[in-house]
Amino acid sequence: MCPSRGWSPTSRFPKKIYPRFSRDSMGQHSDPRKGHNGNQLETEANADLSPELGMIFNEQDQDVRDVGYQKHAFNLLISNRLGYHRDVPDTRDSKCAKKTYPPDLPMASIVICFYNEAFSALLRTVHSVLDRTPAQLLHEIILVDDNSELDDLKKDLDGYMQENLSKKVKLVRNKQREGLIRGRMVGASHATGDVLVFLDSHCEVNEMWLQPLLAPIKENPRTVVCPVIDIISADTLIYSSSPVVRGGFNWGLHFKWDPVPLAELGGPEGFSAPFRSPTMAGGLFAMDREYFNMLGQYDSGMDIWGGENLEISFRIWMCGGSLLIVPCSRVGHIFRKRRPYGSPGGHDTMAHNSLRLAHVWMDEYKDQYFALRPELRNRDFGDIRERLALRRRLNCKSFKWYLDNIYPEMQVSGPNAKPQPPVFMNKGQKRPKILQRGRLINMQTNRCLVAQGHPSQKGGLVVAKECDYNDSEQVWSYNEEHELILSNLLCLDMSETRSSDPPRLMKCHGSGGSQQWVFGKSNRLYQVSVGQCLKLVDPMSRKGYVSMAICDGSPSQQWHLEN
Ligand code: UDP
Ligand code: MN
């Protein structure tokens, strides 16, 4: 993911900035809707202060927090206390600030569809756009209420909009729950700006986020662009930088992050130039409005959530467009551990939607999906004739073309397999250079990450135990391929298919992904393919089990490779 030569694991990252309350606003629960400056927000480069934001002072706080987790799956207490305006750390590469953009960029219609969103998170999304977008580029913000059931999203929201928001912010309400896919189509149908920008309802846009998205679209309206999605922790609401990765998928039709191949980052601008991505994550992207309509919007037969991001990604590439990630545009998104809502009929909408996209776009390769999901082979997926007609009308290329040209990294097995060149990774003379060697210490407990059994045992677990400085089997090497190798034997590996499994020691395969680890800021140890951080499960337990978790910078997620 970060293949430049002189790479050092931590130097890339700017100092982390934590939001915090000023002293005098602590202790009283002030309603952020009462005004923008009710809670004085300071920024402070000090990790110790961040927990204060979530401090519980009374039963009411406790309640807000508990109910918040139930309804929204993130820390509502912190979200409310943050209010509707806050500074976020500028996570862009230093080259980005020096770039200039044409003055006559197209105007954007921002479409934000929400269902039962937390009032404070929704308003922070809206205000972050208003605060950090030049007025001449902002045509409108269209909020689509997907028939939410929360009271404050009705009268209170109307009132707030009337009192505090300009006419540029519009609200459309769905009469019935449509799901995010048809919901976004509703929003797009009301839009009149040149470019559509879709955002989730719990985002915060960063400095100069829009110009770098609009510029490539102005140059070529068939270019669809995504910002880098920075991480807003669901538990702390801390905003932190995301590594620059690109979108892929697996044969279960789940989106995944992949390292960016070196060849894609070749230009003189290096990490700051837009690069091609086989798929998009879905929540945040910008697209010329006419092109969105011409390309068939979304598949309106898809329900509630899931699959639409791969569908539109395949469609863009196969039908003559291109999909880029723009590293100089950064937008934070609250990543949740679960989605706090179901679908009205309790259906598995991800499977329904994936079936539709497989039957419309994947040709013979849909068998790869059915090999993993045989129970779906004969499942009904509704009428797809219109989508098939669209594919013919747009004269789209085959899925094989897409795999060969846009995602050659994808492995195909069975009858569609292409012959793979033999891989002699790690066998020849060219072993990756070792950057650092030492003990991998959990900073919360000062314990060392070691093999649970013997370090030569394939598939063995790793655990955090008392360090033994006489034991050479506790020594890890970290190399330029971002592999962590214990005792010169096996690589720390995270299964890409089951992120709920703990990491294990596996033979080093040299092809990145599941064996790529990055030491990031806050001493986190980030696993590229699952997009999560290594965490000590229970610091009090002597068993020392570790697992992968959403990166939140907490002490149990802090690791240090000690020379
Ligand atoms: N959403 C919606 N209707 C639904 C489900 C979701 O409008 O039936 C909205 C939701 O409020 C959010 C966006 O769609 O703004 C994406 O949903 P979510 O954030 O839950 O998806 P994730 O980010 O987990 O993929
Ligand atoms: Mn979301």
Coordinates of C-alpha atoms and ligand atoms in Angstrom, one line a residue:
M1 CA 0.0 0.0 0.0
C2 CA 2.9 2.4 0.5
P3 CA 5.5 1.2 -1.8
S4 CA 7.9 4.1 -2.0
R5 CA 11.5 3.1 -1.3
G6 CA 12.5 5.1 1.6
W7 CA 9.5 4.2 3.6
S8 CA 9.5 4.2 7.3
P9 CA 6.4 2.9 9.1
T10 CA 5.5 5.9 11.1
S11 CA 7.0 9.0 9.5
R12 CA 4.2 9.2 6.9
F13 CA 1.7 10.1 9.4
P14 CA 1.2 13.6 10.7
K15 CA 0.8 14.1 14.5
K16 CA -2.6 13.0 15.6
I17 CA -4.9 15.7 16.7
Y18 CA -7.6 14.9 19.3
P19 CA -10.7 16.8 19.9
R20 CA -11.5 17.6 23.4
F21 CA -13.7 19.7 25.6
S22 CA -12.5 22.7 27.4
R23 CA -12.7 22.4 31.1
D24 CA -15.7 24.6 31.7
S25 CA -18.0 22.7 29.4
M26 CA -17.4 19.4 31.2
G27 CA -20.0 18.2 33.5
Q28 CA -22.9 19.9 32.0
H29 CA -24.8 18.3 29.3
S30 CA -25.4 21.0 26.8
D31 CA -27.6 20.3 23.9
P32 CA -25.6 21.0 20.7
R33 CA -28.8 22.1 18.9
K34 CA -28.9 25.2 21.2
G35 CA -26.0 26.8 19.4
H36 CA -22.8 26.2 17.7
N37 CA -20.5 27.3 20.5
G38 CA -22.2 25.6 23.3
N39 CA -19.3 23.2 23.6
Q40 CA -16.0 24.7 23.1
L41 CA -13.9 22.4 21.1
E42 CA -10.2 22.5 21.2
T43 CA -7.7 20.5 19.3
E44 CA -4.8 19.1 21.2
A45 CA -2.1 16.8 20.1
N46 CA -2.3 14.7 23.2
A47 CA -3.7 11.2 23.3
D48 CA -4.4 11.3 27.0
L49 CA -7.2 13.9 26.7
S50 CA -9.4 12.1 24.2
P51 CA -11.2 9.8 26.7
E52 CA -12.6 12.9 28.4
L53 CA -15.0 13.4 25.5
G54 CA -16.9 10.2 26.5
M55 CA -16.8 10.7 30.2
I56 CA -20.1 9.9 31.9
F57 CA -21.1 12.4 34.6
N58 CA -24.6 11.2 35.4
E59 CA -27.4 8.8 34.6
Q60 CA -28.5 10.9 31.7
D61 CA -25.1 10.7 30.1
Q62 CA -25.1 6.9 30.7
D63 CA -28.5 6.7 29.1
V64 CA -27.6 8.7 26.0
R65 CA -24.6 6.5 25.6
D66 CA -26.5 3.2 26.0
V67 CA -29.5 4.1 23.9
G68 CA -27.1 5.6 21.4
Y69 CA -25.2 2.4 21.0
Q70 CA -28.5 0.5 20.6
K71 CA -30.0 2.8 18.0
H72 CA -26.9 4.0 16.1
A73 CA -24.1 1.6 17.0
F74 CA -21.8 4.5 17.8
N75 CA -21.1 6.7 20.8
L76 CA -23.9 9.2 20.7
L77 CA -22.8 10.9 23.9
I78 CA -19.6 12.0 22.2
S79 CA -21.3 12.8 19.0
N80 CA -23.8 15.1 20.8
R81 CA -21.0 16.7 22.8
L82 CA -19.0 17.4 19.7
G83 CA -21.8 19.5 18.3
Y84 CA -22.2 20.4 14.7
H85 CA -18.9 22.0 13.9
R86 CA -15.5 20.7 14.7
D87 CA -12.0 20.9 13.2
V88 CA -10.6 17.7 11.9
P89 CA -6.9 16.9 11.3
D90 CA -5.8 17.7 7.8
T91 CA -4.8 14.1 6.7
R92 CA -3.7 15.0 3.2
D93 CA -0.3 14.4 1.9
S94 CA 1.7 17.6 2.1
K95 CA 1.8 17.8 -1.7
C96 CA -2.0 18.3 -1.8
A97 CA -2.0 21.7 -0.3
K98 CA 0.2 23.0 -3.1
K99 CA -2.1 21.9 -5.8
T100 CA -4.3 24.3 -7.7
Y101 CA -7.5 23.7 -9.4
P102 CA -9.3 25.4 -12.3
P103 CA -11.6 28.2 -11.2
D104 CA -14.6 27.1 -13.3
L105 CA -15.3 23.7 -11.8
P106 CA -18.8 22.2 -12.1
M107 CA -21.2 22.7 -9.3
A108 CA -22.1 19.9 -6.9
S109 CA -25.4 18.6 -5.6
I110 CA -24.6 16.7 -2.4
V111 CA -27.1 13.8 -1.8
I112 CA -27.3 12.5 1.7
C113 CA -29.8 9.7 2.3
F114 CA -30.5 8.8 5.9
Y115 CA -32.6 6.3 7.9
N116 CA -32.8 6.8 11.7
E117 CA -29.6 8.8 11.8
A118 CA -28.4 10.4 15.0
F119 CA -29.4 14.1 14.8
S120 CA -26.0 15.3 15.8
A121 CA -24.2 13.1 13.3
L122 CA -26.5 14.2 10.4
L123 CA -26.1 17.9 11.3
R124 CA -22.3 17.5 11.6
T125 CA -22.3 16.0 8.1
V126 CA -24.3 18.9 6.7
H127 CA -22.3 21.6 8.5
S128 CA -19.0 20.1 7.6
V129 CA -20.0 20.4 4.0
L130 CA -21.2 24.0 4.5
D131 CA -18.1 24.9 6.4
R132 CA -15.6 23.4 4.1
T133 CA -17.0 23.9 0.6
P134 CA -16.6 27.1 -1.4
A135 CA -20.1 28.5 -1.9
Q136 CA -19.6 28.9 -5.6
L137 CA -19.1 25.1 -5.9
L138 CA -22.0 24.1 -3.7
H139 CA -25.2 24.0 -5.8
E140 CA -27.3 22.4 -3.0
I141 CA -27.5 19.7 -0.3
I142 CA -30.3 17.3 -0.7
L143 CA -31.3 15.3 2.4
V144 CA -33.5 12.3 1.8
D145 CA -35.3 11.0 4.9
D146 CA -35.8 7.3 4.2
N147 CA -39.0 7.2 6.3
S148 CA -37.1 7.4 9.6
E149 CA -38.9 6.6 12.8
L150 CA -37.0 8.9 15.2
D151 CA -39.0 11.9 16.4
D152 CA -36.3 14.4 16.3
L153 CA -35.8 13.8 12.6
K154 CA -39.2 15.2 11.9
K155 CA -40.3 18.5 13.5
D156 CA -37.0 19.3 15.1
L157 CA -35.2 18.8 11.8
D158 CA -37.7 21.0 10.0
G159 CA -37.3 23.7 12.6
Y160 CA -33.5 23.5 12.7
M161 CA -33.4 23.8 8.9
Q162 CA -35.7 26.8 8.9
E163 CA -33.8 28.6 11.6
N164 CA -30.3 27.7 10.8
L165 CA -29.8 26.4 7.3
S166 CA -29.8 28.3 4.1
K167 CA -32.2 27.4 1.3
K168 CA -29.4 25.5 -0.3
V169 CA -30.2 22.6 2.0
K170 CA -33.3 20.8 0.9
L171 CA -35.2 17.9 2.5
V172 CA -37.1 15.2 0.7
R173 CA -39.1 12.6 2.7
N174 CA -39.8 9.1 1.4
K175 CA -43.4 8.0 2.2
Q176 CA -42.1 4.5 2.7
R177 CA -38.7 3.0 3.5
E178 CA -36.9 2.5 0.2
G179 CA -33.4 1.6 1.3
L180 CA -30.2 3.5 0.5
I181 CA -30.2 2.5 -3.2
R182 CA -33.6 3.8 -4.2
G183 CA -33.2 6.5 -1.6
R184 CA -30.2 7.9 -3.4
M185 CA -32.0 7.7 -6.7
V186 CA -34.8 9.8 -5.2
G187 CA -32.2 12.4 -4.1
A188 CA -30.5 12.4 -7.5
S189 CA -33.9 12.9 -9.2
H190 CA -34.4 16.2 -7.3
A191 CA -30.8 17.4 -7.9
T192 CA -30.1 20.1 -10.5
G193 CA -26.3 20.6 -10.0
D194 CA -23.7 19.4 -12.5
V195 CA -22.2 16.8 -10.4
L196 CA -23.8 14.4 -7.8
V197 CA -21.8 13.8 -4.7
F198 CA -23.2 11.0 -2.5
L199 CA -22.4 10.9 1.2
D200 CA -23.5 8.8 4.1
S201 CA -25.3 10.6 6.8
H202 CA -22.4 10.3 9.3
C203 CA -19.5 11.8 7.5
E204 CA -17.3 14.8 8.0
V205 CA -15.6 16.3 5.0
N206 CA -12.0 17.5 5.3
E207 CA -10.1 20.6 4.1
M208 CA -10.4 21.2 0.3
W209 CA -12.3 18.0 -0.2
L210 CA -14.4 18.9 -3.2
Q211 CA -12.1 20.6 -5.7
P212 CA -9.9 17.5 -6.2
L213 CA -13.1 15.5 -6.9
L214 CA -14.6 17.9 -9.3
A215 CA -11.4 18.5 -11.4
P216 CA -11.1 15.0 -12.9
I217 CA -14.9 15.1 -13.7
K218 CA -14.5 18.4 -15.4
E219 CA -11.7 16.9 -17.5
N220 CA -13.7 13.8 -18.4
P221 CA -17.3 13.5 -17.3
R222 CA -17.1 9.7 -17.6
T223 CA -14.7 9.7 -14.7
V224 CA -16.2 8.7 -11.4
V225 CA -14.2 9.6 -8.3
C226 CA -14.0 8.6 -4.7
P227 CA -12.2 10.4 -1.8
V228 CA -10.0 8.6 0.6
I229 CA -12.4 7.5 3.4
D230 CA -10.8 8.5 6.7
I231 CA -11.8 6.7 9.8
I232 CA -14.1 8.3 12.4
S233 CA -14.0 5.8 15.3
A234 CA -17.5 4.7 16.4
D235 CA -16.4 4.6 20.0
T236 CA -14.4 7.7 20.4
L237 CA -15.4 9.8 17.3
I238 CA -11.7 10.4 16.8
Y239 CA -10.9 11.3 13.2
S240 CA -7.9 9.6 11.8
S241 CA -6.1 9.2 8.5
S242 CA -6.7 6.1 6.4
P243 CA -4.0 4.4 4.5
V244 CA -4.2 4.9 0.8
V245 CA -5.6 1.7 -0.6
R246 CA -7.9 0.8 -3.5
G247 CA -11.1 -1.2 -3.8
G248 CA -11.4 -4.8 -4.7
F249 CA -13.8 -7.7 -4.0
N250 CA -13.9 -11.4 -3.3
W251 CA -15.9 -14.1 -4.9
G252 CA -18.4 -13.9 -2.0
L253 CA -19.1 -10.5 -3.6
H254 CA -17.9 -8.7 -0.5
F255 CA -16.0 -5.4 -1.0
K256 CA -12.4 -5.4 0.3
W257 CA -9.4 -3.1 0.4
D258 CA -6.3 -4.0 -1.6
P259 CA -2.9 -2.4 -1.6
V260 CA -2.4 -0.1 -4.6
P261 CA -0.1 -1.7 -7.2
L262 CA 3.1 0.2 -7.7
A263 CA 2.4 0.7 -11.4
E264 CA -0.7 2.7 -10.5
L265 CA 1.3 5.2 -8.4
G266 CA 4.0 5.7 -11.0
G267 CA 3.6 9.3 -11.9
P268 CA 5.6 12.3 -10.7
E269 CA 2.9 13.2 -8.2
G270 CA 3.3 9.9 -6.5
F271 CA 0.8 9.4 -3.7
S272 CA -1.1 12.5 -4.3
A273 CA -2.3 11.7 -7.8
P274 CA -5.6 10.0 -8.5
F275 CA -5.3 6.3 -9.3
R276 CA -7.6 3.7 -10.8
S277 CA -9.6 1.5 -8.5
P278 CA -11.4 -1.7 -9.6
T279 CA -14.3 -1.0 -7.2
M280 CA -15.6 1.6 -4.8
A281 CA -16.6 1.2 -1.2
G282 CA -20.0 2.8 -2.0
G283 CA -20.7 5.4 0.7
L284 CA -18.9 8.3 -0.8
F285 CA -18.4 9.2 -4.4
A286 CA -18.9 11.9 -7.0
M287 CA -20.2 11.5 -10.6
D288 CA -21.4 13.8 -13.3
R289 CA -25.2 14.0 -13.0
E290 CA -25.9 13.4 -16.7
Y291 CA -23.5 10.5 -16.7
F292 CA -25.2 9.0 -13.7
N293 CA -28.5 9.1 -15.5
M294 CA -27.0 7.9 -18.8
L295 CA -25.3 5.0 -17.1
G296 CA -28.5 3.8 -15.6
Q297 CA -28.4 5.4 -12.1
Y298 CA -28.7 2.4 -9.7
D299 CA -30.6 -0.9 -10.0
S300 CA -33.9 0.0 -8.5
G301 CA -34.7 -3.6 -7.9
M302 CA -32.0 -3.6 -5.2
D303 CA -33.3 -3.3 -1.6
I304 CA -32.1 -1.5 1.6
W305 CA -28.4 -2.1 1.6
G306 CA -25.5 -3.9 -0.1
G307 CA -24.1 -4.9 -3.5
E308 CA -24.9 -1.6 -5.2
N309 CA -21.3 -0.5 -4.9
L310 CA -20.0 -3.4 -6.8
E311 CA -22.8 -3.2 -9.3
I312 CA -22.0 0.5 -10.2
S313 CA -18.3 -0.2 -10.1
F314 CA -18.6 -3.1 -12.7
R315 CA -21.0 -1.0 -14.8
I316 CA -18.7 2.0 -14.8
W317 CA -15.7 0.0 -16.0
M318 CA -17.5 -2.4 -18.4
C319 CA -19.5 0.4 -20.1
G320 CA -16.7 2.8 -20.9
G321 CA -16.1 4.9 -17.8
S322 CA -13.4 4.9 -15.2
L323 CA -13.3 4.9 -11.4
L324 CA -10.6 6.8 -9.6
I325 CA -9.6 7.3 -6.0
V326 CA -8.4 10.8 -5.3
P327 CA -5.9 10.9 -2.4
C328 CA -6.1 14.7 -2.0
S329 CA -9.8 14.5 -1.2
R330 CA -10.4 13.2 2.3
V331 CA -13.8 12.5 3.9
G332 CA -14.2 10.9 7.3
H333 CA -16.9 8.3 7.9
I334 CA -18.1 6.7 11.1
F335 CA -17.3 3.0 10.6
R336 CA -19.6 0.9 12.7
K337 CA -19.2 -2.7 13.9
R338 CA -22.8 -3.5 13.0
R339 CA -25.6 -1.9 11.1
P340 CA -28.2 -1.0 13.7
Y341 CA -31.2 -1.6 11.4
G342 CA -32.7 -4.5 9.5
S343 CA -34.8 -4.7 6.4
P344 CA -38.6 -4.4 6.7
G345 CA -39.2 -8.1 5.8
G346 CA -36.1 -9.3 7.6
H347 CA -34.7 -10.3 4.2
D348 CA -31.1 -10.8 3.5
T349 CA -30.9 -7.8 1.0
M350 CA -27.2 -8.3 0.5
A351 CA -27.8 -11.7 -1.0
H352 CA -30.8 -10.5 -3.1
N353 CA -28.8 -7.5 -4.4
S354 CA -25.7 -9.6 -5.1
L355 CA -27.7 -12.1 -7.0
R356 CA -29.1 -9.4 -9.3
L357 CA -25.6 -8.0 -10.0
A358 CA -24.2 -11.4 -10.6
H359 CA -26.9 -12.3 -13.1
V360 CA -26.7 -9.0 -14.9
W361 CA -22.9 -8.3 -15.0
M362 CA -20.8 -11.3 -14.2
D363 CA -21.4 -13.7 -17.2
E364 CA -19.9 -17.1 -16.6
Y365 CA -18.0 -15.8 -13.6
K366 CA -21.2 -15.8 -11.5
D367 CA -20.3 -19.5 -11.0
Q368 CA -17.5 -18.4 -8.7
Y369 CA -20.1 -16.8 -6.5
F370 CA -22.4 -19.8 -6.6
A371 CA -19.5 -22.1 -5.7
L372 CA -19.3 -20.2 -2.4
R373 CA -23.1 -19.7 -2.0
P374 CA -24.7 -22.9 -3.6
E375 CA -27.9 -22.2 -1.7
L376 CA -28.4 -19.1 -3.8
R377 CA -28.2 -20.8 -7.2
N378 CA -31.9 -21.2 -7.5
R379 CA -33.0 -18.2 -5.4
D380 CA -35.4 -15.8 -7.0
F381 CA -33.9 -12.3 -7.7
G382 CA -36.8 -10.5 -9.4
D383 CA -37.0 -9.1 -12.9
I384 CA -33.6 -8.0 -14.4
R385 CA -34.7 -7.6 -18.0
E386 CA -34.4 -3.8 -17.8
R387 CA -30.8 -4.1 -16.5
L388 CA -29.9 -6.6 -19.2
A389 CA -31.3 -4.2 -21.8
L390 CA -29.3 -1.4 -20.3
R391 CA -26.1 -3.5 -20.6
R392 CA -26.9 -4.2 -24.3
R393 CA -27.8 -0.6 -25.0
L394 CA -24.6 0.8 -23.5
N395 CA -22.6 -1.8 -25.4
C396 CA -20.8 -2.9 -22.3
K397 CA -17.8 -5.2 -22.3
S398 CA -17.6 -8.6 -20.8
F399 CA -16.8 -9.4 -17.2
K400 CA -13.8 -11.3 -18.5
W401 CA -12.6 -8.1 -20.0
Y402 CA -13.0 -6.4 -16.6
L403 CA -11.1 -9.0 -14.8
D404 CA -8.3 -9.1 -17.4
N405 CA -7.9 -5.4 -17.7
I406 CA -9.1 -3.8 -14.5
Y407 CA -8.6 -6.4 -11.8
P408 CA -6.0 -8.8 -13.0
E409 CA -5.0 -9.5 -9.4
M410 CA -8.3 -11.4 -8.9
Q411 CA -7.7 -15.1 -8.5
V412 CA -10.0 -17.4 -10.5
S413 CA -10.3 -21.1 -9.8
G414 CA -12.2 -23.9 -11.5
P415 CA -13.3 -23.9 -15.2
N416 CA -12.7 -20.1 -15.7
A417 CA -9.2 -20.2 -14.3
K418 CA -6.5 -18.6 -16.4
P419 CA -3.1 -20.2 -16.2
Q420 CA -1.1 -18.6 -13.4
P421 CA 2.5 -17.9 -13.8
P422 CA 4.4 -20.0 -11.3
V423 CA 5.2 -17.9 -8.2
F424 CA 8.7 -18.1 -6.7
M425 CA 8.1 -15.6 -4.1
N426 CA 10.6 -15.6 -1.2
K427 CA 12.4 -18.5 -2.7
G428 CA 14.8 -16.8 -5.1
Q429 CA 17.7 -14.4 -4.3
K430 CA 15.4 -11.5 -3.9
R431 CA 14.2 -11.6 -0.3
P432 CA 12.5 -8.5 0.9
K433 CA 14.8 -6.2 2.9
I434 CA 14.4 -6.3 6.6
L435 CA 13.6 -2.9 8.0
Q436 CA 13.5 -3.7 11.7
R437 CA 14.0 -6.7 14.1
G438 CA 12.9 -6.9 17.6
R439 CA 10.1 -7.8 20.1
L440 CA 6.6 -6.9 19.4
I441 CA 5.3 -5.3 22.6
N442 CA 1.8 -4.5 23.6
M443 CA 2.1 -1.1 25.2
Q444 CA -0.8 -1.5 27.6
T445 CA 0.7 -4.5 29.3
N446 CA 4.3 -4.6 28.2
R447 CA 3.8 -8.1 27.1
C448 CA 5.4 -9.7 24.0
L449 CA 3.5 -11.1 21.1
V450 CA 4.7 -14.7 20.8
A451 CA 3.6 -18.0 19.3
Q452 CA 1.0 -19.8 21.5
G453 CA 2.7 -23.1 20.6
H454 CA 5.9 -23.3 18.6
P455 CA 6.8 -20.5 16.1
S456 CA 7.2 -23.2 13.3
Q457 CA 3.7 -24.4 13.7
K458 CA 1.6 -23.4 10.7
G459 CA -1.8 -22.1 11.6
G460 CA -0.7 -21.5 15.2
L461 CA -2.2 -18.6 17.2
V462 CA -0.2 -15.7 18.6
V463 CA -0.7 -14.5 22.2
A464 CA 0.7 -11.7 24.4
K465 CA 2.9 -13.2 27.1
E466 CA 5.6 -12.1 29.6
C467 CA 8.7 -11.1 27.5
D468 CA 11.7 -13.4 27.8
Y469 CA 14.7 -11.6 26.6
N470 CA 16.7 -14.8 26.4
D471 CA 14.3 -16.4 24.0
S472 CA 15.2 -15.7 20.4
E473 CA 11.9 -17.3 19.3
Q474 CA 10.1 -14.1 20.4
V475 CA 11.9 -12.0 17.9
W476 CA 10.0 -10.6 14.9
S477 CA 11.3 -9.1 11.7
Y478 CA 9.5 -6.5 9.8
N479 CA 10.4 -6.2 6.1
E480 CA 9.8 -3.8 3.2
E481 CA 6.9 -6.0 2.0
H482 CA 5.3 -5.1 5.4
E483 CA 5.4 -8.7 6.6
L484 CA 5.9 -9.6 10.2
I485 CA 7.9 -12.8 10.5
L486 CA 8.3 -14.5 13.8
S487 CA 11.7 -16.2 14.5
N488 CA 12.6 -16.1 10.8
L489 CA 9.9 -18.8 10.2
L490 CA 6.3 -17.8 9.6
C491 CA 4.4 -14.7 8.7
L492 CA 1.6 -13.1 10.8
D493 CA -1.5 -13.7 8.6
M494 CA -5.0 -12.5 8.7
S495 CA -7.6 -14.6 6.8
E496 CA -9.2 -12.3 4.3
T497 CA -12.5 -14.2 4.3
R498 CA -13.2 -14.2 8.0
S499 CA -12.1 -11.1 9.8
S500 CA -13.7 -12.4 13.0
D501 CA -11.0 -15.0 13.3
P502 CA -7.8 -14.1 15.1
P503 CA -4.5 -13.7 13.1
R504 CA -2.4 -16.8 12.7
L505 CA 1.2 -17.8 11.8
M506 CA 1.3 -18.9 8.2
K507 CA 3.8 -19.6 5.5
C508 CA 4.9 -16.3 4.0
H509 CA 3.3 -16.0 0.5
G510 CA 4.9 -12.8 -0.5
S511 CA 1.8 -11.4 -2.3
G512 CA 0.8 -8.9 0.3
G513 CA -2.8 -8.7 1.4
S514 CA -3.4 -10.9 4.3
Q515 CA 0.2 -10.7 5.4
Q516 CA 0.6 -6.9 5.1
W517 CA 0.9 -5.0 8.4
V518 CA 1.4 -1.3 8.9
F519 CA 2.6 0.5 12.0
G520 CA 0.5 3.6 12.0
K521 CA -0.1 6.5 14.3
S522 CA -1.1 6.0 17.9
N523 CA 1.2 2.9 17.7
R524 CA -1.5 1.0 15.9
L525 CA -0.8 -2.1 13.9
Y526 CA -3.0 -2.0 10.9
Q527 CA -3.8 -5.0 8.8
V528 CA -4.3 -3.9 5.2
S529 CA -6.7 -6.5 3.8
V530 CA -9.2 -6.6 6.7
G531 CA -8.8 -2.9 7.4
Q532 CA -8.6 -3.3 11.1
C533 CA -6.0 -3.1 13.9
L534 CA -4.5 -5.7 16.1
K535 CA -5.9 -5.7 19.6
L536 CA -5.2 -7.4 22.9
V537 CA -8.6 -8.9 23.9
D538 CA -8.4 -8.6 27.6
P539 CA -5.4 -6.9 29.3
M540 CA -6.4 -8.6 32.6
S541 CA -6.4 -12.1 31.3
R542 CA -3.2 -14.1 31.4
K543 CA -4.2 -16.0 28.3
G544 CA -3.2 -13.0 26.2
Y545 CA -5.5 -13.6 23.3
V546 CA -5.4 -11.1 20.4
S547 CA -8.0 -10.3 17.8
M548 CA -8.6 -7.8 15.0
A549 CA -10.8 -4.8 15.7
I550 CA -11.9 -1.5 14.2
C551 CA -8.9 0.9 14.7
D552 CA -9.7 3.2 17.6
G553 CA -6.3 4.0 19.0
S554 CA -7.1 2.5 22.4
P555 CA -4.3 1.2 24.6
S556 CA -5.0 -2.4 23.9
Q557 CA -4.4 -1.6 20.2
Q558 CA -1.0 -0.1 20.8
W559 CA 2.1 -2.0 19.7
H560 CA 5.7 -1.3 19.5
L561 CA 8.5 -3.2 17.7
E562 CA 11.4 -2.8 20.1
N563 CA 14.9 -3.2 18.8
Ligands
UDP1 N1 -29.8 4.2 4.7 C1 -31.0 4.6 4.3 N2 -32.0 3.7 4.3 C2 -31.8 2.4 4.7 C3 -30.5 2.0 5.1 C4 -29.5 2.9 5.1 O1 -31.2 5.7 3.9 O2 -32.8 1.6 4.6 C5 -28.7 5.2 4.8 C6 -27.9 5.3 6.1 O3 -28.6 6.2 7.0 C7 -26.6 5.8 5.6 C8 -26.4 5.2 4.3 O4 -27.7 4.8 3.9 O5 -26.6 7.2 5.5 C9 -25.5 4.0 4.3 O6 -25.9 3.1 5.3 P1 -24.9 2.6 6.4 O7 -24.1 3.7 6.9 O8 -25.6 1.9 7.5 O9 -24.0 1.6 5.6 P2 -22.4 1.3 5.8 O10 -21.7 2.6 5.9 O11 -22.3 0.5 7.1 O12 -22.1 0.5 4.6
MN2 MN -22.1 4.5 6.7

